[in-house]
Amino acid sequence: MTLEVDLRHRLGDFQLEVAFAAPPGVTALYGPSGAGKTSVVNAVAGLLRPDAGRIAVGGEVLFDRAAGIDVPVRARRMGYVFQDGRLFPHLTVRRNLRYGGGAEGFDAVVSLLGIEGLLDRRPARLSGGEKQRVAIGRALLREPRLLLMDEPLASLDARRKAEILPYLDRLAREVRIPILYVSHAMEEVLRLATTLVMIEAGQLTDSGPIAEVLERHPVPGLVAPEGAITVTGTIRSFDARREAEVLTPLGPLWLAMVNGDVGDTAACLIDPRKVVLVRGEAVSSRNAVEVTVDALRMAGREVTVGLKAGEAQFSARMGIERAKPLDLAPGRRLIAILDPQPLLDGLP
Amino acid sequence: MTLEVDLRHRLGDFQLEVAFAAPPGVTALYGPSGAGKTSVVNAVAGLLRPDAGRIAVGGEVLFDRAAGIDVPVRARRMGYVFQDGRLFPHLTVRRNLRYGGGAEGFDAVVSLLGIEGLLDRRPARLSGGEKQRVAIGRALLREPRLLLMDEPLASLDARRKAEILPYLDRLAREVRIPILYVSHAMEEVLRLATTLVMIEAGQLTDSGPIAEVLERHPVPGLVAPEGAITVTGTIRSFDARREAEVLTPLGPLWLAMVNGDVGDTAACLIDPRKVVLVRGEAVSSRNAVEVTVDALRMAGREVTVGLKAGEAQFSARMGIERAKPLDLAPGRRLIAILDPQPLLDGLP
Amino acid sequence: FAAASLKGPLDQAAEAWQAASGHDVQVAYAGSPTLARQIRQGAPADLAILAHPRWMEWLADQGVAGAAEAVPFLSNRLVLIAPGEASAAPLTPETVATLLGPDDRFAIALTDAVPAGIYGRASLEALGLWDSVSDRLLEMENVRAALALVARGEAPLGLVYATDALAEPAVSVVAELPVDSHPAIVYPLAVLAETEAADAFAAYLTGDGRVSFDDAGFLRPGADDL
Amino acid sequence: MISDFLGPAEWEAVRLSVRVSLVATIASLPLGLFVAYALARWRFPGHGLLNGLVLLPLVLPPVVTGYLLLILFGQQGVVGAWLAETFGIVLAFRWTGAAVAAAVMAFPLLVRALRLAIEAVDPGLEEAAATLGASRWRIFWTVTLPLIWPGLLAGIVLAFAKAMGEFGATITFAAAIPGETLTIPSAIYGALQVPGQDGVVLRLAVLSIVIAMAALAVSEVLARRAARQVAGG
Amino acid sequence: MISDFLGPAEWEAVRLSVRVSLVATIASLPLGLFVAYALARWRFPGHGLLNGLVLLPLVLPPVVTGYLLLILFGQQGVVGAWLAETFGIVLAFRWTGAAVAAAVMAFPLLVRALRLAIEAVDPGLEEAAATLGASRWRIFWTVTLPLIWPGLLAGIVLAFAKAMGEFGATITFAAAIPGETLTIPSAIYGALQVPGQDGVVLRLAVLSIVIAMAALAVSEVLARRAARQVAGG
Ligand SMILES: Nc1ncnc2c1ncn2[C@@H]1O[C@H](COP(=O)(O)OP(=O)(O)OP(=O)(O)O)[C@@H](O)[C@H]1O
Ligand SMILES: Nc1ncnc2c1ncn2[C@@H]1O[C@H](COP(=O)(O)OP(=O)(O)OP(=O)(O)O)[C@@H](O)[C@H]1O
Ligand SMILES: [Mg+2]
Ligand SMILES: [Mg+2]
């Protein structure tokens, strides 16, 4: 089941124009505040009627301006976690959860979200994060064919996130429903998403498999570290801790927190400042690569060292006093210890 | 000016009991969802009247149950960024911003928050993140003697956060007002906070300077990596990129994103899995330490290497195939490259 | 259906007749115009007693059966009243002026709409008193309201039916207006339904039943009044 | 008939008034809800007209309203004749007519209260219900209606109180036939016509106040309970 | 006096009605706001009593209310005598008295609408204003009042319409003095008493409807504009 979106809409001065496809699994909608993410989600849910366009799920057309099709909201069978909660204030948590149906899986969802103790309270007596969890539960229990999640974890603590994320991950994989996921937290996006849709100021910047998009637009919304390169490769295996061995032009690299399966593409970023050069015989790191010094460049009190590993090229950068003991010169063979970032670390 | 809080309050089944002091600078209120953070903030703002206790700012008592003092909300001069926004729906953004006074600094705040284009709109036409920015602006323009920020950046994108955080940072340092800052995002907390107040289920877990608290409770809300140790030291200098040189028992370590000034205490975490051992002469890392192998322990396909650096002890862990080329044996001298975490990376 | 102003004595008469004849009587009171309109719209009224002939004439014009055969049932007369214990006074503009005082007002029913007001105005005009009160009128919804004003002392002088003055102990009669100073006051009665009971009750009212109305101060109309 | 004590006739008026007011209030609720919902949520041609029409009974003197009712629904009236022929329903001069008059007079109050309440409901919540698969009908019953509960109660109390106090239209349209349409206000009117009946007036007035206050108290308790639940208190 | 055309007397009634209704509505606004705010937001002894008292004029037949007003505010009345002595204010039989009667009759409608609206205001917004340093008074003017704007308009329209249609209490308390207290409803009543004056009745009724509808239309436009701003449209 795939969600296809193609829409144009005007909101005051704001012009929205996006087209993308979201296959089963998690599709992250990523973009700065005010980019139009919520508007897209609303259009998919049927709460915003685009001026033009077409929206379909698994071949079923939900909206087609030209053909005059507009399936009513209630018949779209989507679980929507709203950015602003929207719990029913007059109903207890339990009845909020049950509103969309789904006695099935009730206990599992409730315990996943840790809201067992809140079932008989009304929303006014919940904390911000508790409300958000109930809203997630309500959407999950709807048994949707598509999940729309607008910053669902924004006010949850790390531990709770760490519990819910794998669940969503599993849900997307096992039930094979598309999840449209709006988030500003790159960790979440990287952890969950297989597809990435980037929008800015209402316009689609790029969309597609996450690794490809990130390769084309390295660290969305952030200036990539100076001189950083993106390295892409194919996943060969996973270890016991689900770190992925990725075959890259630099050799096999091990990445933590990668989505996808063996055979999928994964991308990472090599920040020259995080490359450690070693003059020695052996290192214990799995991400060590034998390199030859290619060129040296000085800038201020820093040295940038151009490196070659087979055909591939990258660089390392360090303070001048660090470079001295290495006795650097073009042609010298060294070991480079890389710290490949699945674009997860290093974000402010 | 210091904020002193000591309160006890009952909300249904929930019992809140905390006491802490927040000096000028940012004090992070950290704890899982439902821990009572918003309740504490509300009590400071005067929106919740505690059953018992005392609240004072810079010596002025705002609330003292026993003494019958309860300064009215409007006279407390606090800028409160609510978890749920609370913009005035009938006023334009401009008039929302001006509500608390402060023509002064208006343009600066508006451009900091990137809301120049929204000034004549009403909140209903703003996106989630835009609302949040306006709410921040409204509180800042109040010229408060205390800022209360309840997850103010939760729905902002990384770039925007990266712009606002330094501003708050500066504000806290320059104006020397206490900022009580609720957040689930460890990066934000580490970036901003000088003081950390940890609460869980309504009870104070710990409070004090952030480094000390994190030393006593390493990674709040998260299980620390197995075998990790916390290393504390004194900040000796900052480099051009504001990385701090911290004098630790292991020798000088360079940490990124540390709060505080020269002479302050800073803490970091050494994860054995991230320690790279090198058999060789020189490395380019600033965080390299000469070590002696003390002991070897095998577990499954992993080796844990006990290490000594002067008096200090720590360990490294690696897959057995990584250990082989190092030719490990007690007494062998190696270089260890550390990846000291200011508890910033590695959080999910 | 009967004019509201008849309520007291008519209730008594109805009760008495009910006891005597075993028939069940229900009297619905309202203002004459309302009654007339209701009857016109087919209200289930067997008998109608109105406070002024004109609405009965209107019913007759509208072709309501029985209205044309209405008979004058009761009559009444007008009196000037004052609050509390007041002594009788002659009907001159001066007395009226004295009694009214410099800035008080004269209570009366609506002078161009309600029977008591219409009769009253005619009478006052005939007596040459109209000019001394015409710009100081307190025109009320009905004569009872005018009576209440005087009884409460809100107006020092008012014009009501003699029957009203008699029933309200808080006022006293200052002067009786001559009967010939205004068109005869007539309460017409019409039998609208050709039922035995209606005829019987009408007969009772115009016969033995009159006593209660006499007690209340109503007059018997002259034969030529309608 | 109205004795100096609260005689059987007075009791009858009280019982009748309560019955008429209850029936008027309850019977006008569904239409009131519908009209209020339509006015609050829909834009349609005739919106303004409907809005004005609802307000009419408030603007016109009650007697005029009663007279209009009589002309329309009387046995000779356009609608009245049709009703009588088709369904055998006669309203004029029956207690049902009194209820109709009371309902019409109370309708503006009911609709306004309901409309205000409906307009205050966050459409976002109704949208949320729709995404959860609820039909319009279900949304109305499970979201809108519970959320306008305070307004509904306010409207009911206003309508009931108005119905208890309604006189002009009732006596004009339904007359004041003892046991059938002689409500408390009509009885008070009657008593006012007879000097010295102030006691009766007072008793009846107090009674009708007590009844209305009881209704008010019940509504306050219900509204407060609902408010406490929603507000978290 | 009531001619067959819309003579000067009729015009006078119309002008008077509008003036009385406007004054009644505007003058009762501050008190209405205060009472509604108190009922909605404060708990105090006598809360229930006040609540009931406000509802009274709705429950009692207008004539009784008018009579009570007369007893209280008449020149012989307790309050009336005091007012007259102390301030030289006389209400009975003045157009001000008619305004008072209309205001009293309209008060329950005004207060209910305002109270509903005030209860619907999110106290969180008022709290936010307080944290921004606003006094209670400023909060009321800058937050509460603008947010209850639709309710305020609804209340004003209801009250104005009711005042335009008020008859029983007005005539009882203020009589029907041409040019002073002879409002449209009193004129209509007078015309109804005379056979064949249906034309006058119709003309006056239509006029008063037109005026009320105009008020309604204005309020709708204002309310819709406010709603559009707040809802984002
Ligand atoms: N009115 C109330 N009645 C009863 N319990 C309440 C009420 N309000 C809040 N609580 C409970 O008090 C606890 C603390 O709430 P609070 O809003 O302070 O949490 P928080 O730390 O801000 O959480 P979050 O991060 O989710 O916003 C929660 O467990 C909540 O369920
Ligand atoms: N009713 C409206 N009228 C005019 N402009 C609007 C309206 N609603 C939203 N907008 C504008 O449309 C743009 C997109 O809004 P949207 O809510 O989709 O953003 P978003 O990507 O979800 O942002 P955020 O991350 O802040 O929630 C914003 O610039 C907003 O100001
Ligand atoms: Mg959004
Ligand atoms: Mg909170």
PDB file of C-alpha atoms in Angstrom, chain E residues 14-165:
ATOM      1  CA  VAL E  14     -41.303  54.194  17.195  1.00  0.00           C
ATOM      2  CA  ARG E  15     -38.696  56.751  18.167  1.00  0.00           C
ATOM      3  CA  LEU E  16     -39.514  56.277  21.782  1.00  0.00           C
ATOM      4  CA  SER E  17     -39.319  52.509  21.524  1.00  0.00           C
ATOM      5  CA  VAL E  18     -35.925  52.656  19.920  1.00  0.00           C
ATOM      6  CA  ARG E  19     -34.668  55.101  22.494  1.00  0.00           C
ATOM      7  CA  VAL E  20     -36.065  53.135  25.405  1.00  0.00           C
ATOM      8  CA  SER E  21     -34.683  49.869  24.040  1.00  0.00           C
ATOM      9  CA  LEU E  22     -31.269  51.285  23.305  1.00  0.00           C
ATOM     10  CA  VAL E  23     -30.963  52.921  26.672  1.00  0.00           C
ATOM     11  CA  ALA E  24     -32.271  49.836  28.431  1.00  0.00           C
ATOM     12  CA  THR E  25     -29.779  47.637  26.621  1.00  0.00           C
ATOM     13  CA  ILE E  26     -26.764  49.871  26.929  1.00  0.00           C
ATOM     14  CA  ALA E  27     -27.439  50.853  30.498  1.00  0.00           C
ATOM     15  CA  SER E  28     -27.867  47.283  31.626  1.00  0.00           C
ATOM     16  CA  LEU E  29     -24.673  46.108  29.922  1.00  0.00           C
ATOM     17  CA  PRO E  30     -22.191  46.995  32.662  1.00  0.00           C
ATOM     18  CA  LEU E  31     -24.279  45.458  35.396  1.00  0.00           C
ATOM     19  CA  GLY E  32     -25.094  42.516  33.150  1.00  0.00           C
ATOM     20  CA  LEU E  33     -21.417  41.949  32.472  1.00  0.00           C
ATOM     21  CA  PHE E  34     -20.593  42.195  36.126  1.00  0.00           C
ATOM     22  CA  VAL E  35     -23.332  39.817  37.216  1.00  0.00           C
ATOM     23  CA  ALA E  36     -22.549  37.364  34.433  1.00  0.00           C
ATOM     24  CA  TYR E  37     -18.866  37.453  35.312  1.00  0.00           C
ATOM     25  CA  ALA E  38     -19.610  36.950  38.972  1.00  0.00           C
ATOM     26  CA  LEU E  39     -21.945  34.049  38.264  1.00  0.00           C
ATOM     27  CA  ALA E  40     -19.540  32.447  35.831  1.00  0.00           C
ATOM     28  CA  ARG E  41     -16.284  32.889  37.689  1.00  0.00           C
ATOM     29  CA  TRP E  42     -16.783  33.433  41.372  1.00  0.00           C
ATOM     30  CA  ARG E  43     -18.122  31.259  44.116  1.00  0.00           C
ATOM     31  CA  PHE E  44     -19.717  33.320  46.843  1.00  0.00           C
ATOM     32  CA  PRO E  45     -22.531  33.007  49.311  1.00  0.00           C
ATOM     33  CA  GLY E  46     -25.712  34.056  47.604  1.00  0.00           C
ATOM     34  CA  HIS E  47     -24.520  32.780  44.254  1.00  0.00           C
ATOM     35  CA  GLY E  48     -27.642  30.696  43.845  1.00  0.00           C
ATOM     36  CA  LEU E  49     -29.823  33.532  45.061  1.00  0.00           C
ATOM     37  CA  LEU E  50     -28.404  36.003  42.577  1.00  0.00           C
ATOM     38  CA  ASN E  51     -28.718  33.439  39.847  1.00  0.00           C
ATOM     39  CA  GLY E  52     -32.385  32.958  40.689  1.00  0.00           C
ATOM     40  CA  LEU E  53     -33.074  36.645  41.078  1.00  0.00           C
ATOM     41  CA  VAL E  54     -31.769  37.345  37.611  1.00  0.00           C
ATOM     42  CA  LEU E  55     -34.084  34.737  36.193  1.00  0.00           C
ATOM     43  CA  LEU E  56     -37.159  36.079  38.010  1.00  0.00           C
ATOM     44  CA  PRO E  57     -38.478  38.490  35.380  1.00  0.00           C
ATOM     45  CA  LEU E  58     -38.582  35.597  32.962  1.00  0.00           C
ATOM     46  CA  VAL E  59     -40.684  33.402  35.225  1.00  0.00           C
ATOM     47  CA  LEU E  60     -43.157  35.963  36.445  1.00  0.00           C
ATOM     48  CA  PRO E  61     -45.867  37.272  34.183  1.00  0.00           C
ATOM     49  CA  PRO E  62     -44.680  40.693  33.014  1.00  0.00           C
ATOM     50  CA  VAL E  63     -47.566  42.409  34.721  1.00  0.00           C
ATOM     51  CA  VAL E  64     -46.430  41.039  38.052  1.00  0.00           C
ATOM     52  CA  THR E  65     -42.903  42.214  37.402  1.00  0.00           C
ATOM     53  CA  GLY E  66     -44.243  45.612  36.471  1.00  0.00           C
ATOM     54  CA  TYR E  67     -46.299  45.668  39.615  1.00  0.00           C
ATOM     55  CA  LEU E  68     -43.286  44.723  41.716  1.00  0.00           C
ATOM     56  CA  LEU E  69     -41.322  47.494  40.056  1.00  0.00           C
ATOM     57  CA  LEU E  70     -44.113  49.881  40.882  1.00  0.00           C
ATOM     58  CA  ILE E  71     -44.099  48.800  44.495  1.00  0.00           C
ATOM     59  CA  LEU E  72     -40.330  49.204  44.693  1.00  0.00           C
ATOM     60  CA  PHE E  73     -39.598  52.119  42.441  1.00  0.00           C
ATOM     61  CA  GLY E  74     -42.900  53.956  42.378  1.00  0.00           C
ATOM     62  CA  GLN E  75     -43.021  57.342  44.031  1.00  0.00           C
ATOM     63  CA  GLN E  76     -44.584  55.682  47.041  1.00  0.00           C
ATOM     64  CA  GLY E  77     -42.237  52.729  46.803  1.00  0.00           C
ATOM     65  CA  VAL E  78     -39.373  52.075  49.158  1.00  0.00           C
ATOM     66  CA  VAL E  79     -36.590  52.614  46.679  1.00  0.00           C
ATOM     67  CA  GLY E  80     -38.508  55.044  44.556  1.00  0.00           C
ATOM     68  CA  ALA E  81     -39.173  57.417  47.413  1.00  0.00           C
ATOM     69  CA  TRP E  82     -35.548  57.304  48.460  1.00  0.00           C
ATOM     70  CA  LEU E  83     -34.343  57.888  44.921  1.00  0.00           C
ATOM     71  CA  ALA E  84     -36.707  60.792  44.509  1.00  0.00           C
ATOM     72  CA  GLU E  85     -35.698  62.374  47.805  1.00  0.00           C
ATOM     73  CA  THR E  86     -31.985  61.801  47.550  1.00  0.00           C
ATOM     74  CA  PHE E  87     -31.287  62.299  43.901  1.00  0.00           C
ATOM     75  CA  GLY E  88     -34.506  63.698  42.623  1.00  0.00           C
ATOM     76  CA  ILE E  89     -34.721  60.733  40.290  1.00  0.00           C
ATOM     77  CA  VAL E  90     -38.231  59.711  39.396  1.00  0.00           C
ATOM     78  CA  LEU E  91     -38.673  56.621  37.317  1.00  0.00           C
ATOM     79  CA  ALA E  92     -42.331  55.757  37.412  1.00  0.00           C
ATOM     80  CA  PHE E  93     -44.315  57.113  34.475  1.00  0.00           C
ATOM     81  CA  ARG E  94     -41.199  58.480  32.803  1.00  0.00           C
ATOM     82  CA  TRP E  95     -39.482  57.151  29.775  1.00  0.00           C
ATOM     83  CA  THR E  96     -36.627  56.257  32.061  1.00  0.00           C
ATOM     84  CA  GLY E  97     -39.077  54.067  33.893  1.00  0.00           C
ATOM     85  CA  ALA E  98     -40.001  52.383  30.654  1.00  0.00           C
ATOM     86  CA  ALA E  99     -36.314  51.806  30.083  1.00  0.00           C
ATOM     87  CA  VAL E 100     -35.939  50.342  33.546  1.00  0.00           C
ATOM     88  CA  ALA E 101     -38.856  48.009  32.964  1.00  0.00           C
ATOM     89  CA  ALA E 102     -37.461  46.920  29.622  1.00  0.00           C
ATOM     90  CA  ALA E 103     -34.003  46.488  31.099  1.00  0.00           C
ATOM     91  CA  VAL E 104     -35.286  44.358  33.921  1.00  0.00           C
ATOM     92  CA  MET E 105     -37.258  42.168  31.560  1.00  0.00           C
ATOM     93  CA  ALA E 106     -34.318  41.786  29.214  1.00  0.00           C
ATOM     94  CA  PHE E 107     -31.780  41.236  31.964  1.00  0.00           C
ATOM     95  CA  PRO E 108     -32.115  37.444  32.216  1.00  0.00           C
ATOM     96  CA  LEU E 109     -31.448  37.077  28.510  1.00  0.00           C
ATOM     97  CA  LEU E 110     -28.471  39.377  28.581  1.00  0.00           C
ATOM     98  CA  VAL E 111     -26.913  37.746  31.603  1.00  0.00           C
ATOM     99  CA  ARG E 112     -27.411  34.214  30.338  1.00  0.00           C
ATOM    100  CA  ALA E 113     -25.791  34.916  27.012  1.00  0.00           C
ATOM    101  CA  LEU E 114     -22.880  36.697  28.665  1.00  0.00           C
ATOM    102  CA  ARG E 115     -22.437  34.008  31.255  1.00  0.00           C
ATOM    103  CA  LEU E 116     -22.344  31.251  28.665  1.00  0.00           C
ATOM    104  CA  ALA E 117     -19.771  33.205  26.735  1.00  0.00           C
ATOM    105  CA  ILE E 118     -17.636  33.928  29.778  1.00  0.00           C
ATOM    106  CA  GLU E 119     -17.692  30.297  30.817  1.00  0.00           C
ATOM    107  CA  ALA E 120     -16.422  29.363  27.387  1.00  0.00           C
ATOM    108  CA  VAL E 121     -13.337  31.565  27.709  1.00  0.00           C
ATOM    109  CA  ASP E 122     -10.221  29.507  28.373  1.00  0.00           C
ATOM    110  CA  PRO E 123      -8.969  30.593  31.799  1.00  0.00           C
ATOM    111  CA  GLY E 124      -5.525  29.668  30.535  1.00  0.00           C
ATOM    112  CA  LEU E 125      -5.546  32.773  28.376  1.00  0.00           C
ATOM    113  CA  GLU E 126      -6.428  34.947  31.305  1.00  0.00           C
ATOM    114  CA  GLU E 127      -3.642  33.313  33.263  1.00  0.00           C
ATOM    115  CA  ALA E 128      -1.265  34.021  30.421  1.00  0.00           C
ATOM    116  CA  ALA E 129      -2.290  37.669  30.494  1.00  0.00           C
ATOM    117  CA  ALA E 130      -1.678  37.762  34.234  1.00  0.00           C
ATOM    118  CA  THR E 131       1.834  36.404  33.811  1.00  0.00           C
ATOM    119  CA  LEU E 132       2.367  39.227  31.352  1.00  0.00           C
ATOM    120  CA  GLY E 133       1.625  41.692  34.103  1.00  0.00           C
ATOM    121  CA  ALA E 134      -1.941  42.601  33.258  1.00  0.00           C
ATOM    122  CA  SER E 135      -4.231  43.601  36.087  1.00  0.00           C
ATOM    123  CA  ARG E 136      -7.610  41.960  36.466  1.00  0.00           C
ATOM    124  CA  TRP E 137      -9.149  44.991  34.945  1.00  0.00           C
ATOM    125  CA  ARG E 138      -6.820  44.998  31.952  1.00  0.00           C
ATOM    126  CA  ILE E 139      -7.301  41.261  31.502  1.00  0.00           C
ATOM    127  CA  PHE E 140     -11.016  41.777  31.445  1.00  0.00           C
ATOM    128  CA  TRP E 141     -10.826  44.505  28.827  1.00  0.00           C
ATOM    129  CA  THR E 142      -8.153  43.056  26.622  1.00  0.00           C
ATOM    130  CA  VAL E 143      -8.741  39.330  26.860  1.00  0.00           C
ATOM    131  CA  THR E 144     -12.062  38.331  28.354  1.00  0.00           C
ATOM    132  CA  LEU E 145     -14.207  40.974  26.723  1.00  0.00           C
ATOM    133  CA  PRO E 146     -12.887  40.526  23.179  1.00  0.00           C
ATOM    134  CA  LEU E 147     -13.206  36.780  23.517  1.00  0.00           C
ATOM    135  CA  ILE E 148     -16.841  36.974  24.602  1.00  0.00           C
ATOM    136  CA  TRP E 149     -17.609  39.392  21.811  1.00  0.00           C
ATOM    137  CA  PRO E 150     -19.966  36.983  20.015  1.00  0.00           C
ATOM    138  CA  GLY E 151     -21.791  36.262  23.254  1.00  0.00           C
ATOM    139  CA  LEU E 152     -21.922  39.938  24.025  1.00  0.00           C
ATOM    140  CA  LEU E 153     -23.446  40.681  20.650  1.00  0.00           C
ATOM    141  CA  ALA E 154     -25.925  37.852  21.062  1.00  0.00           C
ATOM    142  CA  GLY E 155     -26.872  39.158  24.480  1.00  0.00           C
ATOM    143  CA  ILE E 156     -27.268  42.688  23.199  1.00  0.00           C
ATOM    144  CA  VAL E 157     -29.469  41.601  20.334  1.00  0.00           C
ATOM    145  CA  LEU E 158     -31.606  39.446  22.591  1.00  0.00           C
ATOM    146  CA  ALA E 159     -31.934  42.241  25.098  1.00  0.00           C
ATOM    147  CA  PHE E 160     -32.679  44.847  22.474  1.00  0.00           C
ATOM    148  CA  ALA E 161     -35.283  42.652  20.814  1.00  0.00           C
ATOM    149  CA  LYS E 162     -36.854  41.853  24.146  1.00  0.00           C
ATOM    150  CA  ALA E 163     -36.885  45.531  25.055  1.00  0.00           C
ATOM    151  CA  MET E 164     -38.519  46.381  21.745  1.00  0.00           C
ATOM    152  CA  GLY E 165     -41.240  43.836  22.418  1.00  0.00           C
TER     153      GLY E 165
END
